[in-house]
C-alpha positions as semicolon CSV with decimal commas, in nm:
position;residue;x (nm);y (nm);z (nm)
1;X;-1,560;3,298;0,653
2;X;-1,535;3,650;0,498
3;X;-1,927;3,727;0,432
4;X;-1,708;3,970;0,191
5;X;-1,618;3,706;-0,022
6;X;-1,947;3,473;0,030
7;X;-2,095;3,737;-0,137
8;X;-1,932;3,812;-0,402
9;X;-1,938;3,429;-0,518
10;X;-2,275;3,483;-0,484
11;X;-2,282;3,754;-0,764
12;X;-2,053;3,530;-0,989
13;X;-2,239;3,254;-0,998
14;X;-2,532;3,404;-1,056
15;X;-2,394;3,685;-1,311
16;X;-2,225;3,363;-1,498
17;X;-2,534;3,193;-1,478
18;X;-2,691;3,533;-1,651
19;X;-2,424;3,538;-1,902
20;X;-2,482;3,171;-1,969
21;X;-2,835;3,217;-2,033
22;X;-2,763;3,564;-2,267
23;X;-2,497;3,396;-2,534
24;X;-2,755;3,024;-2,544
25;X;-3,029;3,275;-2,630
26;X;-2,829;3,455;-2,868
27;X;-2,765;3,124;-3,046
28;X;-3,047;3,024;-3,047
29;X;-3,212;3,418;-3,194
30;X;-2,967;3,320;-3,503
31;X;-3,086;2,980;-3,500
32;X;-3,481;3,033;-3,555
33;X;-3,403;3,345;-3,734
34;X;-3,231;3,121;-3,984
35;X;-3,521;2,875;-3,907
36;X;-3,781;3,045;-4,009
37;X;-3,621;3,183;-4,350
38;X;-3,573;2,883;-4,443
39;X;-3,914;2,723;-4,372
40;X;-4,066;3,077;-4,627
41;X;-3,933;3,022;-4,886
42;X;-3,955;2,673;-4,839
43;X;-4,332;2,751;-4,842
44;X;-4,325;2,979;-5,101
45;X;-4,185;2,758;-5,338
46;X;-4,497;2,521;-5,279
47;X;-4,769;2,804;-5,319
48;X;-4,616;2,893;-5,519
49;X;-4,617;2,582;-5,758
50;X;-4,958;2,533;-5,540
51;X;-5,053;2,883;-5,769
52;X;-4,981;2,738;-6,093
53;X;-5,141;2,414;-6,017
54;X;-5,527;2,583;-5,990
55;X;-5,472;2,844;-6,238
56;X;-5,407;2,504;-6,530
57;X;-5,708;2,387;-6,330
58;X;-5,925;2,646;-6,360
59;X;-5,831;2,664;-6,768
60;X;-5,911;2,328;-6,790
61;X;-6,281;2,400;-6,639
62;X;-6,305;2,650;-6,934
63;X;-6,169;2,426;-7,134
64;X;-6,421;2,159;-7,140
65;X;-6,694;2,403;-7,202
66;X;-6,558;2,468;-7,470
67;X;-6,530;2,138;-7,592
68;X;-6,929;2,051;-7,437
69;X;-7,089;2,403;-7,515
70;X;-6,918;2,431;-7,882
71;X;-6,810;1,992;-8,004
72;X;-6,499;2,205;-8,062
73;X;-6,218;1,869;-8,107
74;X;-5,931;2,169;-8,031
75;X;-5,859;2,134;-7,614
76;X;-5,570;2,349;-7,456
77;X;-5,458;2,090;-7,263
78;X;-5,374;1,820;-7,589
79;X;-5,043;1,679;-7,672
80;X;-4,884;1,855;-7,943
81;X;-4,567;1,761;-8,195
82;X;-4,505;2,080;-8,293
83;X;-4,535;2,435;-8,076
84;X;-4,451;2,837;-8,205
85;X;-4,307;3,045;-8,008
86;X;-4,462;3,334;-7,832
87;X;-4,371;3,592;-8,042
88;X;-4,261;3,965;-7,944
89;X;-4,473;4,093;-8,046
90;X;-4,825;4,119;-8,218
91;X;-5,045;4,328;-8,457
92;X;-5,452;4,278;-8,521
93;X;-5,633;4,458;-8,792
94;X;-5,964;4,636;-8,573
95;X;-6,199;4,890;-8,771
96;X;-5,940;5,179;-8,714
97;X;-5,669;5,027;-8,839
98;X;-5,337;4,811;-8,781
99;X;-5,231;4,740;-8,379
100;X;-4,895;4,610;-8,288
101;X;-4,911;4,508;-7,932
102;X;-4,560;4,464;-7,812
103;X;-4,461;4,184;-7,497
104;X;-4,211;4,219;-7,279
105;X;-4,028;3,995;-7,203
106;X;-4,119;3,912;-6,852
107;X;-4,472;3,871;-6,929
108;X;-4,336;3,580;-7,213
109;X;-4,147;3,439;-6,997
110;X;-4,394;3,357;-6,721
111;X;-4,714;3,357;-6,933
112;X;-4,934;3,037;-6,847
113;X;-4,865;2,859;-7,206
114;X;-4,523;2,954;-7,403
115;X;-4,753;2,814;-7,739
116;X;-4,869;3,055;-7,985
117;X;-5,139;2,893;-8,089
118;X;-5,243;2,725;-7,753
119;X;-5,250;3,108;-7,613
120;X;-5,525;3,241;-7,952
121;X;-5,683;2,954;-7,843
122;X;-5,699;3,056;-7,473
123;X;-5,794;3,451;-7,581
124;X;-6,064;3,331;-7,748
125;X;-6,196;3,154;-7,385
126;X;-6,153;3,425;-7,201
127;X;-6,389;3,606;-7,425
128;X;-6,625;3,372;-7,396
129;X;-6,603;3,312;-7,047
130;X;-6,506;3,482;-6,744
131;X;-6,213;3,357;-6,549
132;X;-6,257;3,268;-6,202
133;X;-6,033;3,411;-6,032
134;X;-6,239;3,345;-5,688
135;X;-6,215;3,036;-5,728
136;X;-5,926;2,981;-5,775
137;X;-5,883;3,202;-5,518
138;X;-6,026;2,899;-5,282
139;X;-5,850;2,686;-5,490
140;X;-5,561;2,773;-5,400
141;X;-5,635;2,817;-5,013
142;X;-5,782;2,539;-4,984
143;X;-5,431;2,334;-5,156
144;X;-5,234;2,513;-4,948
145;X;-5,463;2,398;-4,595
146;X;-5,320;2,072;-4,718
147;X;-5,059;2,134;-4,749
148;X;-5,034;2,230;-4,393
149;X;-4,867;2,596;-4,533
150;X;-5,080;2,909;-4,307
151;X;-5,088;3,197;-4,446
152;X;-5,300;3,529;-4,592
153;X;-5,337;3,507;-4,934
154;X;-5,479;3,683;-5,217
155;X;-5,509;3,694;-5,575
156;X;-5,542;3,960;-5,818
157;X;-5,649;3,955;-6,219
158;X;-5,543;4,296;-6,452
159;X;-5,730;4,259;-6,799
160;X;-5,569;4,494;-7,077
161;X;-5,839;4,520;-7,329
162;X;-5,733;4,619;-7,732
163;X;-5,778;4,983;-7,645
164;X;-5,474;4,867;-7,374
165;X;-5,703;4,986;-7,096
166;X;-5,651;4,782;-6,815
167;X;-5,882;4,654;-6,592
168;X;-5,838;4,492;-6,200
169;X;-6,043;4,248;-6,059
170;X;-5,922;4,111;-5,685
171;X;-6,043;3,824;-5,407
172;X;-5,889;3,943;-5,078
173;X;-5,810;4,244;-4,902
174;X;-5,519;4,331;-5,149
175;X;-5,405;4,674;-4,913
176;X;-5,319;4,440;-4,657
177;X;-5,053;4,297;-4,798
178;X;-4,680;4,541;-4,937
179;X;-4,572;4,491;-5,217
180;X;-4,369;4,242;-5,122
181;X;-4,615;3,946;-5,111
182;X;-4,675;3,911;-5,432
183;X;-4,552;3,562;-5,456
184;X;-4,607;3,474;-5,819
185;X;-4,849;3,610;-6,163
186;X;-4,880;3,463;-6,504
187;X;-5,011;3,579;-6,824
188;X;-5,289;3,405;-7,078
189;X;-5,409;3,470;-7,347
190;X;-5,226;3,580;-7,693
191;X;-5,187;3,945;-7,627
192;X;-5,023;3,819;-7,280
193;X;-5,322;4,061;-7,181
194;X;-5,480;3,877;-6,808
195;X;-5,207;3,861;-6,611
196;X;-5,310;3,674;-6,259
197;X;-5,084;3,666;-5,920
198;X;-5,093;3,518;-5,615
199;X;-5,026;3,729;-5,273
200;X;-4,901;3,507;-4,966
201;X;-4,787;3,665;-4,637
202;X;-4,673;3,443;-4,385
203;X;-4,750;3,600;-3,957
204;X;-4,407;3,560;-3,721
205;X;-4,543;3,348;-3,531
206;X;-4,613;3,132;-3,780
207;X;-4,255;3,082;-3,901
208;X;-4,170;3,027;-3,571
209;X;-4,006;2,645;-3,506
210;X;-4,209;2,532;-3,195
211;X;-3,927;2,305;-3,077
212;X;-3,640;2,567;-2,983
213;X;-3,842;2,837;-2,925
214;X;-3,981;2,636;-2,576
215;X;-3,586;2,568;-2,486
216;X;-3,594;2,909;-2,443
217;X;-3,847;2,950;-2,318
218;X;-3,825;2,659;-2,055
219;X;-3,429;2,803;-2,061
220;X;-3,499;3,104;-1,865
221;X;-3,855;3,020;-1,679
222;X;-3,509;2,789;-1,490
223;X;-3,261;3,045;-1,519
224;X;-3,522;3,314;-1,306
225;X;-3,693;3,010;-1,056
226;X;-3,230;2,984;-0,936
227;X;-3,265;3,335;-0,941
228;X;-3,577;3,323;-0,700
229;X;-3,474;3,028;-0,515
230;X;-3,096;3,044;-0,497
231;X;-3,051;3,165;-0,210
232;X;-3,243;2,998;0,023
233;X;-3,163;2,632;-0,144
234;X;-2,807;2,748;-0,025
235;X;-2,890;2,843;0,263
236;X;-3,050;2,510;0,319
237;X;-2,721;2,354;0,190
238;X;-2,518;2,484;0,420
239;X;-2,700;2,428;0,763
240;X;-2,632;2,095;0,636
241;X;-2,258;2,140;0,556
242;X;-2,094;2,450;0,685
243;X;-1,703;2,487;0,554
244;X;-1,563;2,754;0,809
245;X;-1,226;2,914;0,742
246;X;-1,172;3,158;1,033
247;X;-0,835;3,428;1,156
248;X;-0,868;3,521;1,437
249;X;-0,699;3,709;1,699
250;X;-0,842;3,725;2,094
251;X;-0,636;3,742;2,397
252;X;-0,637;3,411;2,628
253;X;-0,824;3,276;2,917
254;X;-0,660;3,053;3,207
255;X;-0,609;2,752;3,073
256;X;-0,923;2,606;3,291
257;X;-1,119;2,787;3,186
258;X;-1,113;2,869;2,842
259;X;-1,207;2,522;2,616
260;X;-1,460;2,406;2,993
261;X;-1,842;2,390;2,817
262;X;-1,981;2,377;3,117
263;X;-2,172;2,102;3,044
264;X;-2,354;1,964;3,364
265;X;-2,631;1,680;3,149
266;X;-2,743;1,662;2,791
267;X;-2,848;1,988;2,706
268;X;-2,838;2,242;3,031
269;X;-2,548;2,358;3,093
270;X;-2,418;2,565;3,357
271;X;-2,284;2,972;3,258
272;X;-2,193;3,067;3,648
273;X;-2,182;2,901;3,976
274;X;-2,550;2,912;4,054
275;X;-2,626;3,058;3,667
276;X;-2,769;2,785;3,448
277;X;-2,960;2,772;3,113
278;X;-3,103;2,442;2,962
279;X;-3,122;2,491;2,617
280;X;-3,475;2,180;2,577
281;X;-3,734;2,408;2,781
282;X;-3,516;2,744;2,639
283;X;-3,552;2,851;3,060
284;X;-3,271;3,043;3,235
285;X;-3,242;2,946;3,608
286;X;-3,064;2,932;3,969
287;X;-3,104;2,767;4,296
288;X;-3,441;2,911;4,334
289;X;-3,626;2,805;4,009
290;X;-3,662;2,926;3,672
291;X;-3,568;3,343;3,588
292;X;-3,638;3,356;3,184
293;X;-3,802;3,205;2,946
294;X;-3,550;3,250;2,617
295;X;-3,736;3,325;2,212
296;X;-3,614;3,040;2,029
297;X;-3,346;3,212;1,801
298;X;-3,162;3,304;2,132
299;X;-3,180;2,961;2,322
300;X;-3,059;2,834;1,950
301;X;-2,765;3,053;1,936
302;X;-2,666;3,042;2,288
303;X;-2,556;2,718;2,310
304;X;-2,451;2,683;1,967
305;X;-2,182;2,884;2,140
306;X;-2,189;2,713;2,455
307;X;-2,113;2,453;2,245
308;X;-1,821;2,591;2,001
309;X;-1,404;2,560;2,049
310;X;-1,354;2,830;2,294
311;X;-1,682;2,930;2,313
312;X;-1,620;3,136;1,945
313;X;-1,897;3,198;1,561
314;X;-1,810;3,364;1,276
315;X;-2,074;3,556;1,159
316;X;-2,093;3,384;0,922
317;X;-2,165;3,134;1,160
318;X;-2,409;3,325;1,330
319;X;-2,589;3,388;0,917
320;X;-2,686;2,987;0,940
321;X;-2,786;2,960;1,308
322;X;-3,039;3,228;1,322
323;X;-3,113;3,092;0,979
324;X;-3,064;3,428;0,738
325;X;-2,950;3,499;0,445
326;X;-2,599;3,736;0,373
327;X;-2,741;3,952;0,168
328;X;-3,094;3,965;0,208
329;X;-2,971;4,010;0,588
330;X;-2,839;4,357;0,685
331;X;-2,620;4,461;0,874
332;X;-2,806;4,717;1,083
333;X;-3,061;4,408;1,114
334;X;-2,737;4,197;1,265
335;X;-2,596;4,403;1,476
336;X;-2,948;4,559;1,660
337;X;-2,999;4,179;1,714
338;X;-2,611;4,082;1,809
339;X;-2,716;4,395;2,125
340;X;-3,059;4,221;2,222
341;X;-2,800;3,945;2,321
342;X;-2,617;4,097;2,509
343;X;-2,902;4,253;2,732
344;X;-3,082;3,994;2,796
345;X;-2,745;3,751;2,876
346;X;-2,614;4,086;3,047
347;X;-2,986;4,078;3,270
348;X;-3,001;3,774;3,385
349;X;-2,570;3,680;3,483
350;X;-2,230;3,775;3,405
351;X;-2,146;3,637;3,108
352;X;-2,031;3,855;2,803
353;X;-1,951;3,851;2,452
354;X;-1,694;3,982;2,297
355;X;-1,649;4,052;1,931
356;X;-1,220;4,045;1,852
357;X;-1,327;4,349;1,550
358;X;-1,290;4,042;1,269
359;X;-1,623;3,911;1,200
360;X;-1,580;3,616;1,486
361;X;-1,777;3,683;1,885
362;X;-1,716;3,477;2,221
363;X;-1,904;3,403;2,426
364;X;-1,690;3,469;2,848
365;X;-1,772;3,253;3,088
366;X;-1,729;3,396;3,471
367;X;-1,477;3,211;3,641
368;X;-1,688;2,944;3,872
369;X;-1,554;2,874;4,264
370;X;-1,507;2,550;4,124
371;X;-1,212;2,589;3,805
372;X;-1,006;2,779;4,023
373;X;-0,916;2,525;4,213
């Protein structure tokens, strides 16, 4: 088989597998990105609802303190038949005169209570009892953990007094949050003077869908395994089944000599009249005894040549017999091995190794006197 073709075929297979892995990873990467965005949106919706619920629970605590402390029957959470709208602005008569406070639309839209009367009562409560934003942060974090939402949170409270001075209080390291991490804001009081904001940020790792990531990792582990061991696996398979296609032009020897195997008995071959090769013992012998013991590799190669049709092997077959990989075993090393094999044959016999120039090698055995009869 043409060695260039084999190398190209192996490279095509490896490149094909690499391209398939890359395409699979790109498709899965898009799916993972979309899954992360969907999970982030779902978590944010749930975290917002939990934050507003936690604000309501803290307000209920303040409401109960007001009821029990002053024995009032008014409650922020009592059912009312009629609700008053939040006005565009409110007027306060202070010592230095009348002041008008305009209520921006975004504050009115995000007010916790959409009832003007409740907001008046809430302002009175907030003057007596500071809003416990630390407790709000703790309750929010606890509920997020129960909901299996993994994120870093912070709570910020901004209070605007009657002189329009803003005081800011924070629970959590707000400097670590970006403006885009602001999740929700709600407003309390008659002037909507208190702003409560919740911040949350998610690590990219917490948003990743574990199953999809494991699939991609396993895919690339399989590819690395394939890349490292493909040549060895291919070599092991080729040792079991070798398909050889060869087109060889060679000079014909006399008919009597051409297909003669010189097979004397089990794994013993006659190389010439008085020189024998014992493949089992890896020995060159003559009538006087042992001449030389061959190395295991040369012994295996010589026996394959003797058993082959016309004593001919292609370069690919020699690679397979020697257990070498076409890509890892250089041509220079191959030719050096062939030259050592030639010298060993020449040293103890008249057997020669002939190359036809097309990648095939033929073992030329000298004519035995018995072949000429």
